[in-house]
XYZ file of C-alpha atoms in Angstrom:
653
model
C 0.067 0.221 0.246
C 1.749 3.242 -1.331
C 2.323 5.527 1.857
C -0.006 8.683 1.947
C 1.902 11.793 0.172
C 1.745 13.933 3.209
C 3.310 11.477 5.516
C 5.713 10.557 2.743
C 6.476 14.329 2.396
C 6.940 15.087 5.514
C 9.316 12.170 6.793
C 11.345 12.772 3.459
C 11.593 16.408 4.793
C 13.046 15.096 8.353
C 15.183 12.410 6.796
C 16.661 15.254 4.502
C 16.884 17.393 7.511
C 18.752 14.934 9.664
C 21.201 13.918 7.011
C 21.807 17.656 6.229
C 22.311 18.154 10.102
C 24.756 15.088 10.565
C 27.012 16.853 7.332
C 26.619 19.920 9.235
C 27.955 18.172 12.389
C 30.612 16.436 10.902
C 31.825 19.327 9.182
C 32.277 21.063 12.179
C 34.095 17.891 14.335
C 37.504 17.194 13.859
C 38.408 13.586 14.745
C 42.102 13.394 15.244
C 43.866 10.003 14.983
C 45.209 10.656 19.092
C 44.121 11.999 22.006
C 45.797 15.672 22.671
C 43.833 15.921 26.056
C 46.173 13.095 27.418
C 49.337 14.782 26.217
C 47.809 18.145 27.538
C 47.345 16.188 30.967
C 50.765 14.875 31.305
C 52.598 18.008 30.699
C 50.879 19.826 33.376
C 51.422 16.732 35.708
C 55.508 17.135 35.063
C 55.469 20.979 35.175
C 53.196 20.902 38.957
C 55.256 17.496 40.096
C 58.813 17.683 38.484
C 59.700 19.896 41.558
C 59.223 16.716 43.716
C 61.598 14.548 41.826
C 64.093 16.843 41.438
C 65.857 19.539 43.135
C 69.593 21.054 42.628
C 70.426 18.408 39.900
C 70.009 15.847 42.200
C 67.091 12.995 42.443
C 64.951 13.428 45.791
C 62.377 10.758 44.583
C 63.309 8.019 42.037
C 59.920 6.716 41.620
C 58.228 10.308 41.167
C 61.546 11.326 38.419
C 61.146 7.580 36.936
C 57.147 8.874 36.491
C 58.387 12.267 35.070
C 60.736 10.284 32.323
C 57.901 8.106 31.495
C 55.623 11.214 30.906
C 57.951 12.730 28.953
C 58.643 10.151 26.800
C 54.702 9.476 26.305
C 54.416 13.062 25.576
C 56.717 12.537 22.291
C 55.328 9.688 21.247
C 51.701 11.324 21.163
C 52.893 14.555 19.499
C 54.201 12.395 16.588
C 51.061 10.742 16.474
C 48.904 13.661 16.248
C 47.241 14.782 12.930
C 49.407 16.927 11.149
C 49.082 20.519 11.769
C 51.565 23.521 10.676
C 53.351 23.785 14.071
C 53.714 19.886 14.758
C 57.528 20.338 13.947
C 58.132 22.893 16.285
C 56.144 20.899 19.236
C 58.100 18.052 18.358
C 60.970 20.323 18.914
C 60.103 21.022 22.160
C 58.953 17.975 23.258
C 62.605 16.863 22.651
C 64.215 19.642 24.386
C 62.038 18.337 27.449
C 63.088 14.958 27.048
C 66.680 16.152 27.237
C 66.202 18.389 30.065
C 64.389 15.567 32.371
C 67.059 13.478 31.637
C 69.766 16.053 32.583
C 67.952 16.642 35.855
C 67.424 20.265 34.970
C 65.921 23.072 37.164
C 62.194 22.840 38.061
C 61.429 26.429 37.024
C 62.994 25.197 33.518
C 61.390 22.171 33.045
C 57.947 23.738 34.383
C 57.989 26.773 32.117
C 59.022 24.213 28.847
C 55.993 22.298 29.973
C 53.831 24.801 30.198
C 54.536 26.403 26.948
C 54.361 22.941 25.299
C 51.080 22.318 26.882
C 49.363 26.058 25.645
C 50.913 25.587 22.126
C 48.934 22.307 22.049
C 45.688 23.869 23.234
C 46.183 26.303 20.512
C 46.925 24.155 17.646
C 44.640 21.446 18.715
C 41.114 22.047 20.207
C 40.752 19.773 23.380
C 36.917 20.595 23.566
C 36.649 20.383 27.027
C 34.458 23.603 28.158
C 31.565 23.277 30.893
C 28.329 23.561 29.252
C 27.165 25.993 32.142
C 28.767 27.639 35.250
C 29.394 24.681 37.426
C 28.022 24.920 40.849
C 30.976 23.835 43.260
C 28.942 23.778 46.651
C 26.593 21.106 45.634
C 29.751 19.266 44.813
C 30.240 18.809 48.834
C 28.195 15.467 49.201
C 29.760 13.944 45.881
C 33.210 14.685 46.871
C 32.351 12.966 50.592
C 31.050 9.878 48.616
C 33.572 9.511 45.845
C 36.803 10.970 47.003
C 37.084 11.400 51.049
C 38.329 8.218 51.262
C 41.537 8.973 49.835
C 41.987 12.453 49.990
C 40.559 13.013 53.437
C 36.934 14.860 54.843
C 38.645 18.159 54.296
C 41.218 17.566 51.371
C 44.370 17.107 53.033
C 45.373 13.737 51.655
C 44.449 11.627 54.928
C 41.621 10.037 54.085
C 41.225 6.073 55.556
C 42.456 4.391 52.222
C 45.367 7.248 52.088
C 47.742 4.705 54.123
C 47.851 1.905 51.555
C 48.302 4.149 48.604
C 51.568 4.737 46.895
C 52.196 7.339 45.847
C 49.853 8.827 48.342
C 46.862 11.013 47.528
C 47.113 14.806 46.830
C 46.599 17.051 49.586
C 43.975 19.744 47.889
C 44.515 22.146 50.712
C 48.499 22.208 49.732
C 48.490 26.021 48.938
C 51.555 26.109 46.452
C 50.288 22.968 44.226
C 47.003 24.767 44.133
C 48.410 27.469 42.862
C 49.738 25.838 39.735
C 46.799 23.587 39.010
C 43.644 25.078 36.565
C 40.070 23.407 36.842
C 40.589 21.570 33.776
C 43.656 19.875 35.012
C 41.912 18.912 37.914
C 38.639 17.777 35.695
C 40.700 15.763 33.178
C 42.402 14.037 35.977
C 38.964 13.000 37.673
C 37.693 12.310 34.110
C 40.814 10.026 32.737
C 42.382 8.936 35.945
C 46.269 8.883 36.629
C 47.923 5.730 35.154
C 50.187 4.048 37.987
C 48.600 5.405 40.775
C 45.357 5.152 42.701
C 43.613 7.704 40.962
C 40.956 6.059 39.070
C 38.763 7.603 36.434
C 35.453 8.747 36.848
C 34.278 9.206 33.759
C 30.902 7.499 34.734
C 30.218 10.785 36.501
C 27.736 13.406 34.452
C 30.097 16.128 33.118
C 28.533 18.484 35.075
C 29.388 16.571 37.900
C 32.886 16.641 37.297
C 33.337 20.170 36.288
C 31.581 20.684 39.740
C 34.370 18.579 41.561
C 36.828 19.920 39.613
C 36.545 23.626 41.197
C 35.282 22.348 44.579
C 38.685 20.628 45.145
C 40.399 23.337 43.278
C 38.919 25.602 46.032
C 39.750 23.482 49.279
C 43.237 25.559 49.706
C 41.459 28.802 50.078
C 39.990 29.848 53.395
C 36.772 31.629 53.318
C 38.036 35.306 54.212
C 40.147 34.963 51.494
C 36.745 34.227 48.975
C 35.441 37.169 50.449
C 38.075 39.319 49.972
C 38.310 37.890 46.496
C 34.766 38.709 45.736
C 35.481 42.244 46.917
C 37.984 42.484 44.479
C 36.180 41.249 41.412
C 33.364 43.347 42.244
C 35.280 46.691 42.053
C 38.148 46.107 39.361
C 36.738 46.283 36.090
C 40.400 45.845 34.798
C 40.691 42.134 36.354
C 37.634 41.190 34.629
C 39.580 41.180 31.051
C 42.253 38.819 32.351
C 39.571 36.094 33.107
C 36.762 37.385 30.554
C 35.204 33.702 29.807
C 34.390 30.481 31.625
C 36.688 29.021 29.251
C 39.323 31.249 30.279
C 38.766 30.662 33.937
C 39.055 26.683 33.669
C 42.619 27.330 32.491
C 43.905 30.511 34.632
C 46.302 29.372 37.227
C 46.772 31.733 40.483
C 50.461 32.216 39.353
C 49.426 33.053 35.937
C 47.422 35.705 37.179
C 50.074 36.644 40.010
C 52.192 37.946 36.843
C 50.015 41.059 36.556
C 48.505 41.673 39.843
C 49.798 41.283 43.853
C 49.987 37.860 44.723
C 47.643 38.606 47.201
C 44.964 39.728 44.868
C 45.356 36.923 42.804
C 45.133 34.493 45.797
C 41.727 35.769 46.705
C 40.120 36.449 43.251
C 41.250 32.850 41.998
C 39.640 31.657 45.151
C 36.466 33.507 44.899
C 36.084 32.335 41.252
C 36.881 28.907 42.148
C 33.836 28.683 44.465
C 31.465 31.432 42.172
C 32.618 30.502 38.841
C 29.377 31.748 37.446
C 30.638 35.363 38.518
C 32.498 35.389 35.138
C 29.389 35.730 33.307
C 27.608 38.614 35.685
C 27.770 42.037 34.433
C 30.205 44.377 36.431
C 28.379 46.596 38.730
C 28.587 50.451 37.623
C 30.381 49.466 34.454
C 27.404 50.620 32.037
C 24.871 48.588 30.057
C 27.397 47.074 27.542
C 30.371 46.534 30.287
C 30.153 42.575 29.202
C 29.994 43.384 25.200
C 33.078 45.707 26.010
C 35.098 43.328 27.633
C 34.345 40.249 25.272
C 35.220 42.714 22.545
C 38.730 43.841 24.005
C 39.851 40.302 24.793
C 38.870 39.459 20.989
C 40.975 41.864 19.290
C 43.618 41.252 21.940
C 43.659 37.409 21.118
C 43.526 38.251 17.300
C 46.338 40.454 17.838
C 48.387 37.592 19.213
C 47.126 35.247 16.293
C 44.504 33.392 17.577
C 41.749 34.022 15.084
C 39.513 31.114 16.050
C 39.608 32.182 19.746
C 38.907 35.868 18.836
C 35.903 34.616 16.762
C 34.587 32.997 19.991
C 34.601 36.110 21.997
C 33.303 37.886 19.364
C 30.222 36.099 19.113
C 30.056 36.325 22.972
C 30.234 39.800 22.988
C 27.264 39.894 21.096
C 25.183 36.800 22.226
C 25.887 37.540 25.959
C 26.374 41.342 25.991
C 24.207 42.760 23.535
C 21.347 40.619 22.828
C 20.002 40.760 26.367
C 19.633 44.255 25.991
C 18.127 44.329 22.262
C 14.069 44.884 23.501
C 14.907 47.542 25.541
C 17.263 49.366 23.025
C 14.887 48.750 20.093
C 11.971 50.430 21.823
C 14.040 53.387 22.260
C 16.112 53.314 18.849
C 15.646 50.584 16.582
C 17.780 52.041 13.999
C 21.020 52.069 16.429
C 20.477 48.374 17.344
C 20.968 47.706 13.608
C 24.063 49.779 13.415
C 25.351 48.104 16.467
C 24.294 44.667 15.243
C 25.739 45.651 11.792
C 29.034 46.890 13.062
C 29.673 43.699 14.966
C 28.771 41.388 12.136
C 31.370 43.083 10.168
C 34.183 42.679 12.884
C 33.423 38.842 13.135
C 33.429 38.955 8.874
C 37.002 40.724 9.312
C 38.136 38.317 11.629
C 36.847 35.471 9.258
C 39.087 37.503 6.127
C 42.230 37.767 8.555
C 42.025 41.312 8.417
C 45.015 43.243 9.459
C 45.334 43.635 13.383
C 44.922 47.606 12.882
C 41.867 47.223 10.697
C 40.361 44.950 13.448
C 41.251 47.707 16.024
C 39.476 50.374 14.228
C 36.408 48.396 13.665
C 36.391 48.027 17.523
C 36.676 51.338 18.174
C 33.645 52.425 15.763
C 31.586 49.432 17.845
C 32.586 51.052 21.327
C 31.362 54.353 19.891
C 28.050 52.683 19.042
C 27.541 51.621 22.517
C 28.615 55.232 23.709
C 25.518 56.432 22.070
C 23.306 53.104 23.027
C 24.450 53.856 26.685
C 23.343 57.455 26.667
C 19.824 56.399 25.263
C 19.677 53.734 27.689
C 20.100 56.438 30.596
C 17.413 58.560 29.558
C 15.150 57.589 32.065
C 11.848 59.797 31.132
C 10.522 57.076 28.945
C 11.259 54.062 30.834
C 7.444 53.050 31.451
C 6.559 53.753 27.908
C 9.696 51.912 26.673
C 9.103 48.919 28.984
C 5.655 48.550 27.802
C 6.321 48.796 23.933
C 9.333 46.221 24.456
C 6.940 43.743 26.237
C 4.371 44.125 23.831
C 6.273 44.144 20.317
C 8.297 40.955 21.519
C 5.335 38.904 22.364
C 3.204 40.028 18.950
C 6.672 39.802 16.821
C 7.495 36.228 18.189
C 4.007 34.657 18.648
C 2.573 35.490 15.351
C 4.772 33.226 13.449
C 3.952 30.275 15.918
C 0.198 31.380 15.586
C 0.151 31.286 11.731
C 1.378 27.490 12.044
C -0.967 26.299 14.595
C -4.087 28.028 13.372
C -3.308 26.726 10.033
C -3.406 23.225 11.088
C -6.429 23.784 13.157
C -7.782 25.473 9.975
C -7.107 22.629 8.076
C -8.130 19.783 10.234
C -11.675 21.526 10.829
C -12.025 21.853 6.960
C -10.913 18.309 6.694
C -13.775 16.901 8.958
C -10.794 15.361 11.174
C -11.580 17.219 14.685
C -10.448 13.932 16.207
C -6.712 14.847 15.310
C -7.528 18.018 16.593
C -6.179 17.069 20.168
C -2.557 16.563 18.837
C -2.219 20.103 17.607
C -3.461 21.189 21.017
C -1.164 18.964 23.096
C 1.800 20.316 20.613
C 1.284 24.059 21.349
C 0.238 23.392 25.224
C 3.293 21.541 26.164
C 5.297 24.036 24.232
C 4.187 26.826 26.595
C 4.883 24.165 29.609
C 8.087 23.625 28.113
C 8.697 27.352 28.197
C 7.703 27.545 31.656
C 10.374 25.005 32.695
C 13.098 26.978 30.325
C 11.941 30.106 32.181
C 12.372 28.389 35.754
C 15.880 26.712 34.614
C 17.185 29.846 33.112
C 16.244 31.929 36.300
C 17.064 29.648 39.001
C 19.210 26.600 37.601
C 21.562 27.554 34.590
C 22.636 30.294 32.772
C 21.636 29.576 28.999
C 24.359 30.830 26.937
C 23.508 33.392 23.925
C 25.214 30.529 21.463
C 22.932 27.692 22.589
C 19.880 30.329 22.618
C 20.925 30.867 18.732
C 21.375 27.252 18.239
C 17.943 26.083 19.488
C 16.316 28.912 17.543
C 18.544 27.894 14.206
C 17.763 24.466 14.782
C 13.882 24.706 15.392
C 13.373 26.892 12.517
C 15.065 24.831 9.962
C 13.316 21.799 11.151
C 9.701 23.959 10.777
C 11.133 25.170 7.425
C 11.564 21.719 5.974
C 8.277 20.201 7.474
C 6.440 23.690 6.003
C 7.766 23.410 2.707
C 6.378 19.711 1.728
C 3.176 20.367 3.295
C 2.627 23.542 1.184
C 3.546 21.934 -1.895
C 1.247 19.006 -0.928
C -1.854 21.724 -0.152
C -0.983 23.364 -3.815
C -1.286 19.755 -5.349
C -4.552 19.299 -3.907
C -5.980 22.729 -4.312
C -5.420 21.816 -8.145
C -7.574 18.543 -8.030
C -11.165 17.930 -8.525
C -14.267 16.144 -6.608
C -12.749 17.634 -3.361
C -15.639 16.410 -0.969
C -15.190 12.494 -2.224
C -10.740 13.104 -1.835
C -11.493 13.863 1.759
C -14.013 11.343 2.906
C -11.902 8.480 0.751
C -8.739 9.338 1.180
C -7.830 11.685 4.301
C -9.020 9.175 6.657
C -6.039 7.448 5.256
C -3.618 10.146 5.309
C -4.120 11.312 8.653
C -2.972 8.149 10.495
C -1.834 8.351 13.888
C 1.853 8.554 12.630
C 1.153 12.130 10.986
C -1.191 13.174 13.680
C 2.316 12.904 15.709
C 3.765 15.259 13.095
C 1.070 17.581 13.543
C 2.263 17.401 17.367
C 5.877 17.704 16.710
C 5.185 20.933 14.372
C 3.065 22.473 16.484
C 5.619 21.982 19.472
C 8.517 23.172 17.805
C 7.032 26.326 16.305
C 5.549 27.403 19.318
C 8.530 26.370 21.638
C 11.321 28.264 19.555
C 9.276 31.575 19.895
C 8.385 31.008 23.597
C 12.069 29.866 24.310
C 13.223 33.601 22.598
C 10.293 35.067 24.453
C 10.956 34.081 27.566
C 14.690 34.963 27.670
C 14.126 38.331 26.352
C 11.529 38.843 29.124
C 14.086 37.548 31.910
C 16.788 39.939 30.261
C 14.750 42.770 30.465
C 12.785 42.310 33.768
C 13.119 45.042 36.448
C 11.048 45.713 39.653
C 10.499 49.501 38.552
C 9.394 48.425 35.178
C 7.149 45.416 36.053
C 3.854 46.870 35.676
C 4.605 48.097 32.272
C 5.986 45.062 31.262
C 3.017 42.891 32.492
C 0.764 45.535 30.742
C 2.584 45.067 27.586
C 2.415 41.085 27.882
C -1.577 41.189 28.165
C -1.925 43.718 25.532
C 0.238 41.756 23.231
C -1.557 38.354 24.514
C -4.870 40.223 23.455
C -3.820 41.119 20.142
C -2.541 37.467 19.276
C -6.119 36.448 20.501
C -8.052 38.604 18.337
C -5.690 37.610 15.423
C -6.383 33.871 16.207
C -10.020 34.372 16.165
C -10.138 36.308 12.605
C -7.979 33.780 10.959
C -10.473 30.821 12.013
C -13.479 33.086 10.946
C -11.953 33.867 7.432
C -10.798 29.943 7.164
C -14.453 29.035 7.828
C -15.858 31.092 4.819
C -13.359 30.486 2.246
C -14.296 27.374 -0.290
C -12.011 24.287 0.221
C -10.249 24.527 -3.142
C -9.477 28.165 -2.398
C -8.499 27.922 1.262
C -5.884 25.012 0.060
C -4.667 27.210 -2.606
C -4.262 30.441 -0.105
C -2.975 28.451 2.659
C -0.311 26.605 0.409
C 1.313 29.799 -0.630
C 1.523 31.549 3.071
C 3.250 27.954 4.402
C 5.347 28.587 1.368
C 6.377 32.083 2.412
C 6.586 31.312 5.811
C 9.228 28.609 4.801
C 11.299 30.878 3.179
C 10.990 33.457 6.352
C 11.915 30.636 8.694
C 14.829 29.580 6.657
C 16.501 32.999 6.541
C 15.525 32.865 9.971
C 17.077 29.660 10.922
C 20.578 30.272 8.877
C 20.955 33.855 10.865
C 20.556 32.301 13.940
C 23.379 29.460 13.329
C 25.620 32.160 11.921
C 24.847 34.122 15.103
C 25.901 31.084 16.734
C 29.168 30.572 14.908
C 27.878 27.548 13.210
C 27.648 28.600 9.821
C 29.688 31.205 7.661
C 28.695 34.777 7.565
C 29.491 36.794 4.224
C 27.679 40.125 4.784
C 26.473 41.860 1.330
C 24.766 45.442 0.997
C 21.270 44.400 1.506
C 18.166 45.731 3.402
C 17.946 43.771 7.111
C 14.414 43.129 7.347
C 13.691 40.673 10.457
C 9.836 40.004 10.174
C 10.686 38.468 6.604
C 13.983 36.518 8.120
C 15.903 38.702 5.076
C 19.338 39.508 6.363
C 22.446 40.809 4.576
C 24.615 37.849 4.191
C 25.308 35.367 1.086
C 24.288 32.343 3.156
C 20.711 33.354 4.185
C 20.119 34.724 0.992
C 20.919 32.159 -0.840
C 18.919 29.219 1.492
C 16.012 31.408 1.316
C 16.540 31.497 -2.485
C 16.743 27.940 -2.406
C 13.417 27.230 -0.896
C 11.754 29.845 -2.772
C 12.867 28.107 -5.946
C 11.754 24.245 -4.366
C 8.596 25.765 -3.884
C 7.925 27.353 -7.305
C 9.273 24.050 -8.836
C 6.793 21.880 -6.943
C 4.228 24.091 -7.842
C 4.997 24.168 -10.998
C 5.078 20.921 -11.334
C 1.284 20.413 -9.478
C -0.015 22.881 -12.183
C 1.458 20.612 -14.988
C 0.237 17.465 -13.520
C -3.078 18.848 -12.759
C -3.425 19.749 -16.284
C -2.537 15.891 -17.370
C -5.462 14.206 -15.624
C -8.823 13.475 -16.128
C -11.484 16.018 -15.007
C -13.044 13.518 -13.037
C -9.942 12.041 -11.332
C -9.548 13.444 -7.576
C -6.085 11.571 -7.316
């Protein structure tokens, strides 16, 4: 029995989307033949532990020294086995020198400097892909530490647990201040994840990644007193400059106290590291008194700095964070006051990222950054005007809800109207369950974003981009199918004879998924926008805008359902097919733009208008994607028309 056409089209679209998504992921993923993470971990161990094996050219711990020799030789072999990179020959030369220094019992400071330099070079050449998905919560790791670690490392981290006596080498004392100053949370995470061969330290890879990161920060904070953490909090909150030294969560995971002490007084570096290891989410919080765009300025400055140092990939990451985490949360408020200025900022920051991608001269990058900072100055001046706060909050709230809700409304009301026309009200509960479930998921997202995790801008854009492309693929298929049926004759016979087979339980589930995805992508973005713009002073105006926007959406839904009832079924399908195809074009443009903002898709800017409500963005990638979908819809409609003409007048198929 042939598969009903709507199901076949939808399933083929989903299959194509999944294949395309897999290709996109595989294009982004690099699968090395050897794992540079272990190489990096051994170098970190050499840098920290060599001083305990050799002093003044003499071996003071034979077992420890033998381990240092083994690790140095293994580093050399693993580097040779890693995929070829432009800097690999230079890395091998450094590895040979490290082997020679260890063999010659060189001074610990010299060995540590070389090991750390080689480890940093490996990070620059080989992405080890280890970054917390969200800020760890060390306080919640205390119970996990007591359960998994205290038996060896001791209840307070002194290395004196009941099982420590039988271990050789003995467990690490996390309270050792000198050792803590030399370790990074990343190094601790790697030890927890992979263990240490030849010691009692087993791998805890079976623990969830979030738990391993929380443990890494927790044990990394045991060497610091509560008073030191309090001092660090005060320094972090009042010292804007130090935020540039640790601009991101990723930077924090790779920062040693000793690194920070190179540019700050030792006592300040000690206190700041103590605070940030106990509260890593602080790196994502805005600096008090530093202006609304403080985080964006900070990320932008760091991007400019690392680009000048030759790290274009990290510069791109920081530039994306400057926009997604530093600017986008402020968009609703700024858009309500000066939408043109907001577009200038978006365009300038997109141009900055494009220049990085083109490997422009450092002077050009600096000039673009200066232009962006000037735009930030203008925007902060606009936002400092408090006379229109109530009106701005109301308009921002109203605009967000209507703008984000209208697309979802078009899709859901279209499905409801279609099922009513087709006399298939029994399938309506699936659609209602889809949009209602999306609202519940939105409420869960609000709770998570408010109380549990920090949803990064990149994760937000990826979620929106993927869901938009999914919806576009399904809508394109459904639009072509509806256009085909709008051309066929004898509608009532078709509906009664075939629609019962076409709308099986399987296709009803597809309708549920489409309703859920279409609504959730809008709810997801709306929730995060409201969280960003919420304030006690403007809460009344924001709620008023929310209520007014909801009333407008209800009125639009009522009008659409009334209009759909009056249209003859053939005309309804004809009009709906065109609207659905247009909506697919809009969504694919928005989906590609969101993935560009997340850094998943390249962005080549062109001189073209930006019309957000139509999904039109000034880049070749988004415009070509929209053109592709539009051409596919046009071809589908043309084939339908020609096929319809070839059918016999009484053939309803």
